[in-house]
Coordinates of C-alpha atoms in Angstrom, one line a residue:
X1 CA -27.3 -8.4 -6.3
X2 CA -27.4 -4.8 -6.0
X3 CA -29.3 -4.9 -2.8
X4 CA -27.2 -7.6 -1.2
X5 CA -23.9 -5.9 -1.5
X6 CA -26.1 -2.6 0.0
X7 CA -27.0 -5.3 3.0
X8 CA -23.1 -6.6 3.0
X9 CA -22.2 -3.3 3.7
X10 CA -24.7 -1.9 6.7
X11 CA -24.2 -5.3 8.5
X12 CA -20.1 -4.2 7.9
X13 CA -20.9 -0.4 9.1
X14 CA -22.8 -1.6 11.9
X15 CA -20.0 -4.5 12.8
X16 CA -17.2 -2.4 12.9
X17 CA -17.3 2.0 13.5
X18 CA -13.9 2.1 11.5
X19 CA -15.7 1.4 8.3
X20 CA -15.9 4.5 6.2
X21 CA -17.7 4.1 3.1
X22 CA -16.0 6.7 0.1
X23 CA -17.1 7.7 -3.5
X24 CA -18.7 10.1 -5.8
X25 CA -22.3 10.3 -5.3
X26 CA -22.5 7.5 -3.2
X27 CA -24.5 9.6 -0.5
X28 CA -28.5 11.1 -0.9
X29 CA -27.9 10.1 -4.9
X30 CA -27.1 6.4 -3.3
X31 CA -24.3 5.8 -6.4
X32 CA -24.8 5.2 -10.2
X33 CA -26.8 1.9 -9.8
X34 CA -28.1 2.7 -6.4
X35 CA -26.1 0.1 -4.0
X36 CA -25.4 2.3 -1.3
X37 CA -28.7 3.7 -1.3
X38 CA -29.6 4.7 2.4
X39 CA -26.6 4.3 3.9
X40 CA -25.7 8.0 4.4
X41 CA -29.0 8.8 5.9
X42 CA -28.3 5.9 8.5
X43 CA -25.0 6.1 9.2
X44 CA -24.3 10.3 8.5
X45 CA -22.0 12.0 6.1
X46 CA -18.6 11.1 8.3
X47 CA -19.0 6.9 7.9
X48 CA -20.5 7.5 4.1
X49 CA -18.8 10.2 2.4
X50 CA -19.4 12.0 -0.8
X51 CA -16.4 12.4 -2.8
X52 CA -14.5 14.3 -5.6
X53 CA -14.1 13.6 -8.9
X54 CA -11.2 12.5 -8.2
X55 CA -10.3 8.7 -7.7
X56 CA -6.3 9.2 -7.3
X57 CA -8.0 11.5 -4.2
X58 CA -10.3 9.2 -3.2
X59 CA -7.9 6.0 -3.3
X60 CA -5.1 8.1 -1.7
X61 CA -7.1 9.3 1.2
X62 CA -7.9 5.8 1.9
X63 CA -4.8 4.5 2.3
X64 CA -4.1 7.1 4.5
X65 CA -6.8 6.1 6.8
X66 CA -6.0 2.3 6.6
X67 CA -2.5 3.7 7.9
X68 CA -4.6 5.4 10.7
X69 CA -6.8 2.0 12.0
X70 CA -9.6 2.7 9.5
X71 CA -11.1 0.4 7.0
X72 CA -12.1 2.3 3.9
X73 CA -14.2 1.1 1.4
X74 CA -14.0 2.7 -2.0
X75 CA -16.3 3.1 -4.6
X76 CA -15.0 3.8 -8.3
X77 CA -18.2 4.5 -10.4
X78 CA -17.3 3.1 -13.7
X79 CA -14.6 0.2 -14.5
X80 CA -12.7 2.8 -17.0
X81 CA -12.9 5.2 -13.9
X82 CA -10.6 3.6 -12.0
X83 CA -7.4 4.6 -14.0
X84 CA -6.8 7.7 -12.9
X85 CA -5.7 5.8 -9.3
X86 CA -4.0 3.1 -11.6
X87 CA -0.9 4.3 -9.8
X88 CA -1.9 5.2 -6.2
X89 CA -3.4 0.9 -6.6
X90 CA -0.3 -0.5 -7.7
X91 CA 2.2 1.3 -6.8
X92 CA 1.3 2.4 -3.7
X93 CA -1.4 0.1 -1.7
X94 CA -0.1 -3.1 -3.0
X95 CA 3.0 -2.5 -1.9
X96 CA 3.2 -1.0 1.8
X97 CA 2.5 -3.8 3.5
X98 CA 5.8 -5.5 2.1
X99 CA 7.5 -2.3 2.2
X100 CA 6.7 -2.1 5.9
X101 CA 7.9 -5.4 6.4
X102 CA 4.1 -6.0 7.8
X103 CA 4.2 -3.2 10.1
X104 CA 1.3 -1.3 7.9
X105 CA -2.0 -3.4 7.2
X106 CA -4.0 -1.7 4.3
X107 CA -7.4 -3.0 4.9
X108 CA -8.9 -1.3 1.6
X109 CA -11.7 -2.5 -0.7
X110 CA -12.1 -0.8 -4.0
X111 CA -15.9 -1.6 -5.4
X112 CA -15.7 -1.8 -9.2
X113 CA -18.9 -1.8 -11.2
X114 CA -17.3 -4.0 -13.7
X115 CA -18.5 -5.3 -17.9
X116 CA -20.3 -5.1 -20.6
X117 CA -24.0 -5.8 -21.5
X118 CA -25.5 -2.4 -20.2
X119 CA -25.3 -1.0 -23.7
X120 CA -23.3 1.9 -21.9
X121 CA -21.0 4.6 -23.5
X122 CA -17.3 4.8 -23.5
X123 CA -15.2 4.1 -20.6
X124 CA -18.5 2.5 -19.1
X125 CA -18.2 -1.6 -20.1
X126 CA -14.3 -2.6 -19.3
X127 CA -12.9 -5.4 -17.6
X128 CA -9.5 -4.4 -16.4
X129 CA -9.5 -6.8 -13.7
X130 CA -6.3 -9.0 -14.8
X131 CA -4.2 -6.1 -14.6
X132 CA -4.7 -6.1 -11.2
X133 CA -4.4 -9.6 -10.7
X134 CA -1.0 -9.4 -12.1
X135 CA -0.2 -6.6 -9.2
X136 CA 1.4 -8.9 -6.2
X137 CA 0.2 -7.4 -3.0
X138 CA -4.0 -7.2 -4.0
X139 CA -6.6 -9.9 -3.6
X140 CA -9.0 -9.4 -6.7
X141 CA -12.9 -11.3 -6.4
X142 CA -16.1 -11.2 -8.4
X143 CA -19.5 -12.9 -7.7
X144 CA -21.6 -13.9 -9.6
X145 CA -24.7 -14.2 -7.3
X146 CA -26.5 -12.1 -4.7
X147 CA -25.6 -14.7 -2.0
X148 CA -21.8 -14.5 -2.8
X149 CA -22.4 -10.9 -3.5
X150 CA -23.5 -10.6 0.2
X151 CA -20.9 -12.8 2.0
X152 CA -18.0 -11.8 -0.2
X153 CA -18.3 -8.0 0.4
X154 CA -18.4 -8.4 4.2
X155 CA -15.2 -11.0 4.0
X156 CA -13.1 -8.4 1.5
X157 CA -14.0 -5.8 4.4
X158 CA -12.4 -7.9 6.4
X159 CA -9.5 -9.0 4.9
X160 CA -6.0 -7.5 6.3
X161 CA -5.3 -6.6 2.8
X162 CA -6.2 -4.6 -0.2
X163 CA -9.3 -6.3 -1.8
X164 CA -10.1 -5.2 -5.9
X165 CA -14.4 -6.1 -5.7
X166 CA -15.6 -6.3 -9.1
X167 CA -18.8 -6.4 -9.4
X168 CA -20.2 -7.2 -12.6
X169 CA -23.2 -4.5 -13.4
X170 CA -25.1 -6.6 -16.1
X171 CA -25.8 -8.5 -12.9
X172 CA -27.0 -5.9 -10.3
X173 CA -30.6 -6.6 -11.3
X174 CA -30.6 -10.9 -11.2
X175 CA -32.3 -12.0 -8.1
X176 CA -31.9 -15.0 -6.0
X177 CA -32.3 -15.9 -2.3
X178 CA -30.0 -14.4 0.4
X179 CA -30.0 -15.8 4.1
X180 CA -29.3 -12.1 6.0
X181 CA -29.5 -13.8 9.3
X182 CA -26.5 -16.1 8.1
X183 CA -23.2 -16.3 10.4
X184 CA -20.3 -14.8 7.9
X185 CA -16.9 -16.2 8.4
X186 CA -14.7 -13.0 9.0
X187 CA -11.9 -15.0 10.1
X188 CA -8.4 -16.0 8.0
X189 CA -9.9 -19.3 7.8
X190 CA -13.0 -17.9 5.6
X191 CA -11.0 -15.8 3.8
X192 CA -9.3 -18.7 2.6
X193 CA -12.5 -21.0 1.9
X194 CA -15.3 -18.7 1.8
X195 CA -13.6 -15.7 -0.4
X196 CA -11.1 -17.1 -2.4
X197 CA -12.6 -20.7 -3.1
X198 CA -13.9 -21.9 -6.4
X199 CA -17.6 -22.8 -6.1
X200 CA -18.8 -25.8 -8.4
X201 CA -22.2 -24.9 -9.5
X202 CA -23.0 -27.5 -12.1
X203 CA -21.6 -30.7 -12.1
X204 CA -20.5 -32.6 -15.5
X205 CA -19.1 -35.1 -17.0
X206 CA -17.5 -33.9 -20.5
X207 CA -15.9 -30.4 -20.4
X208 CA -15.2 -28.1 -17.5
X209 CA -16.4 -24.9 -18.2
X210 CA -15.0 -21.8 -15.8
X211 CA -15.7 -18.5 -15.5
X212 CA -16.3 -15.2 -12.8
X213 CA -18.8 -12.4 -12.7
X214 CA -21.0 -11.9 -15.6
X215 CA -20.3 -15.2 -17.6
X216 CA -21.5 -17.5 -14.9
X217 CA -25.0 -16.8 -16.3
X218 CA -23.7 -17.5 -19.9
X219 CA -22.2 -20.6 -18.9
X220 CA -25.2 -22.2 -16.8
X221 CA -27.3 -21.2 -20.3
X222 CA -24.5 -22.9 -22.2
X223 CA -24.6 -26.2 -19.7
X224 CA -29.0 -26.3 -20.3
X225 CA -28.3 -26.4 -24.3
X226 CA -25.5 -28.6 -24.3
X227 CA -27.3 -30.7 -22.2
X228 CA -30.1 -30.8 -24.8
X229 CA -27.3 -32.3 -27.2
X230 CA -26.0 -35.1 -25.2
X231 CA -23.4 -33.3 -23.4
X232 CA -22.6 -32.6 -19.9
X233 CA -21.0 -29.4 -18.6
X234 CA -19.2 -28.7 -15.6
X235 CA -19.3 -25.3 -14.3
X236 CA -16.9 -23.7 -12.3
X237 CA -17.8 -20.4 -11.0
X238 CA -13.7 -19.3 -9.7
X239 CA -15.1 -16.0 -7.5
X240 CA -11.6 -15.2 -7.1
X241 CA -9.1 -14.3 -10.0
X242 CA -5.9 -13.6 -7.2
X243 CA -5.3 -15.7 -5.5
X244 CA -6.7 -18.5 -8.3
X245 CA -8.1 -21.8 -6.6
X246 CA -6.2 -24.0 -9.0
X247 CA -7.3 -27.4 -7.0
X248 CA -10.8 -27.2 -7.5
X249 CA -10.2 -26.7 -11.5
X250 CA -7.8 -29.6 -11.8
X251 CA -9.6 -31.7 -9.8
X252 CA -12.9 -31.3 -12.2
X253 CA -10.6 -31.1 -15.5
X254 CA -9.0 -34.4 -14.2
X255 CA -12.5 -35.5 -14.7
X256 CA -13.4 -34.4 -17.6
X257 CA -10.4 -34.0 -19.5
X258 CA -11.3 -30.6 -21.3
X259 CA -11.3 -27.1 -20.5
X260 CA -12.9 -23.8 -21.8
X261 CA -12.5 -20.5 -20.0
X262 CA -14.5 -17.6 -20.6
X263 CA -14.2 -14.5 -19.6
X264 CA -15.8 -10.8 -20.8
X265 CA -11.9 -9.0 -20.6
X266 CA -10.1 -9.3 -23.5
X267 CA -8.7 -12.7 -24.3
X268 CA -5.1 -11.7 -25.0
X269 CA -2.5 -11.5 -21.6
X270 CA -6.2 -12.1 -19.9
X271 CA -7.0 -14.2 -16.7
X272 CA -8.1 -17.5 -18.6
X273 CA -4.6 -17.2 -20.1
X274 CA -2.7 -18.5 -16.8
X275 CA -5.7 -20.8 -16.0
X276 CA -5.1 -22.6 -19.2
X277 CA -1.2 -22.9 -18.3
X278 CA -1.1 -23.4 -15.1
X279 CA -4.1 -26.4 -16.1
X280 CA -1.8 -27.5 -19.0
X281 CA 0.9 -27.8 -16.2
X282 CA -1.1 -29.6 -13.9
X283 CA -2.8 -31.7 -15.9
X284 CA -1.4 -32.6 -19.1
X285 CA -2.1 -36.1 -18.7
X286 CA -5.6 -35.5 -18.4
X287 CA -6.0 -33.3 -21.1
X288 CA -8.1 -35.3 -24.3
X289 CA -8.1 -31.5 -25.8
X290 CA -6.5 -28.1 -25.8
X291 CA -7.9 -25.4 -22.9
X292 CA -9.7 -23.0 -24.8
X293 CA -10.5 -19.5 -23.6
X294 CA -13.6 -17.3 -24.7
X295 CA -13.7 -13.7 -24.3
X296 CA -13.4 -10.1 -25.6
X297 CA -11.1 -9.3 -28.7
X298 CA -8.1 -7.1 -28.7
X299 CA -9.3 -4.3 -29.2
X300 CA -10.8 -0.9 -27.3
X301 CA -14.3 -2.2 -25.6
X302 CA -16.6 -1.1 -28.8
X303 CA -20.0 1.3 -28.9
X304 CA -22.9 -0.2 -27.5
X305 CA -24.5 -0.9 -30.6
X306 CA -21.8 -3.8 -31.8
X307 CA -20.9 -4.8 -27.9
X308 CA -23.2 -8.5 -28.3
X309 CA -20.5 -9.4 -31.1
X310 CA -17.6 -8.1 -28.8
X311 CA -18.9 -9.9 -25.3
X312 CA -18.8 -13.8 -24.8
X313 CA -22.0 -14.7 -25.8
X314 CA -24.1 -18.1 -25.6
X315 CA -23.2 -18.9 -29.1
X316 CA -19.1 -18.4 -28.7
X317 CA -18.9 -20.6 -25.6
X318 CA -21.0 -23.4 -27.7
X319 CA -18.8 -23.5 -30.3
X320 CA -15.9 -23.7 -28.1
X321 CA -17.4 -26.6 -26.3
X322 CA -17.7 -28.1 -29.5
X323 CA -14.1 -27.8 -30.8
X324 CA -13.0 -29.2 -27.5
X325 CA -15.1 -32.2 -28.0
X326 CA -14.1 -32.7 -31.5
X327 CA -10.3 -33.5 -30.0

């Protein structure tokens, strides 16, 4: 994944000069976890800049240069980084283009290596990717795959407005193939189906499962032992958290008629929370159970050492699956 996202971003540097990749290290060093590795040396210091520690600084300049035609992409290092330009985000780039009355486009991508499972240090494992969501004014995605990594980063570079990419970091090392030569829609249209589109990856017949990011892999392992016990999984991999493709869940919970959603960010106020209303809403009729949500506990993401009891592991979404089959 890693590498794909480095290939989504040369074929969007070579696409368009007012890309301008931003961040700290992300130069010679190539960032943290190497994804923009090579890019400096190809493109030179002005198009891939080495940053300040300073994210505020680094989100701020950026928006600046959207105002002037550019299209900044920024990196934030760490999830728990990115709080320091909490209020330069929200305040600020979600809201200019509505305060402008659309006369300001702010065509700015914030990269966020994002979760747990890297037995990392504090600040290092978060998922703060709801409260983002909950900002009007930002588009917030997540793949789960190299391919998606590789098409999604070039659409989010494209989009008229301010994209929040998480990427999930327990991820950046999964392989799987990636058609470089492939024809990316960059238009509103592919925005629309390509970006923010639900993507079924498993069909089923007894519960829907959904997720984003990391937990993709933990629900296709979920779907091969339940499958082992008689039961058939759906699973929904949503990409997008904002805007939420709310069809193609109803549509497969109408099916099935139960609902688990799992997710690494804390449970409480989380994403999965207006997924299992806005389902409850849709669907209620369909419903044979209660939509249950699987996810991290509320409370400050833990030391590495006790993070497999804090993160939604194979054994929590099972046992969710089986509660909602027990209705």
């Amino acid at each position: 994944m890693a590498r794909a996202i480095n290939a989504g971003l040369r074929r969007a540097l070579e696409r368009d000069p007012k890309v301008v990749l931003m961040g700290e290290d992300i130069g010679p060093l190539g960032g943290v976890f190497r994804v923009t590795d090579g890019l400096q040396k190809d493109f030179g210091p002005e198009r891939v800049v080495d940053t300040p520690l300073a994210e505020s600084g680094i989100v701020g300049t950026a928006i600046g240069l959207a105002m002037a035609g550019y299209r900044p992409v920024c990196e934030i290092q760490f999830d728990g980084f990115i709080f320091p330009a909490y209020d330069q985000i929200t305040a600020q780039l979600a809201k200019l283009t509505y305060r402008s009355q659309g006369d300001l486009s702010m065509p700015v991508v914030i990269r966020v290596p994002f979760g747990g499972g890297i037995g990392a240090v504090e600040h290092h494992s978060e998922s703060p990717e709801a409260l983002f969501a909950h900002t009007p004014g930002l588009r917030v995605v997540s793949p789960s795959t190299a391919a998606d990594a590789y098409t999604m980063i070039q659409q989010a570079i494209a989009s008229p407005d301010p994209v929040l990419f998480f990427e999930p970091k327990s991820r950046y090392w999964d392989k799987g193939e990636v058609d470089l030569d492939a024809d990316v829609d960059l238009t509103e249209s592919g925005l629309t189906t390509g970006l923010h589109a639900a993507r079924t990856v498993r069909e089923g017949t007894d519960v829907t499962t959904v997720g984003y990011g990391p937990t993709v892999k933990t629900l296709l392992k979920a779907a091969d032992v339940a499958a082992q016990e008689g039961h058939s999984l759906e699973v929904i991999d949503l990409r997008s958290i904002s805007p939420l493709d709310f069809d193609a869940v109803a549509a497969s919970v109408e099916r099935t008629g139960r609902l688990v959603v799992v997710h690494e960010a804390p449970v409480f106020l989380g994403a999965g929370a207006e997924i299992a209303a806005r389902i409850t809403e849709r669907c209620f009729y369909s419903l044979e159970a209660p939509v249950l949500r699987v996810g991290g506990f509320h409370t400050p993401y833990p030391a590495n050492t006790h993070e497999e009891e804090y993160l939604p592991n194979l054994d929590r979404v099972l046992d969710a699956v089986d509660r909602v089959l027990a209705y």
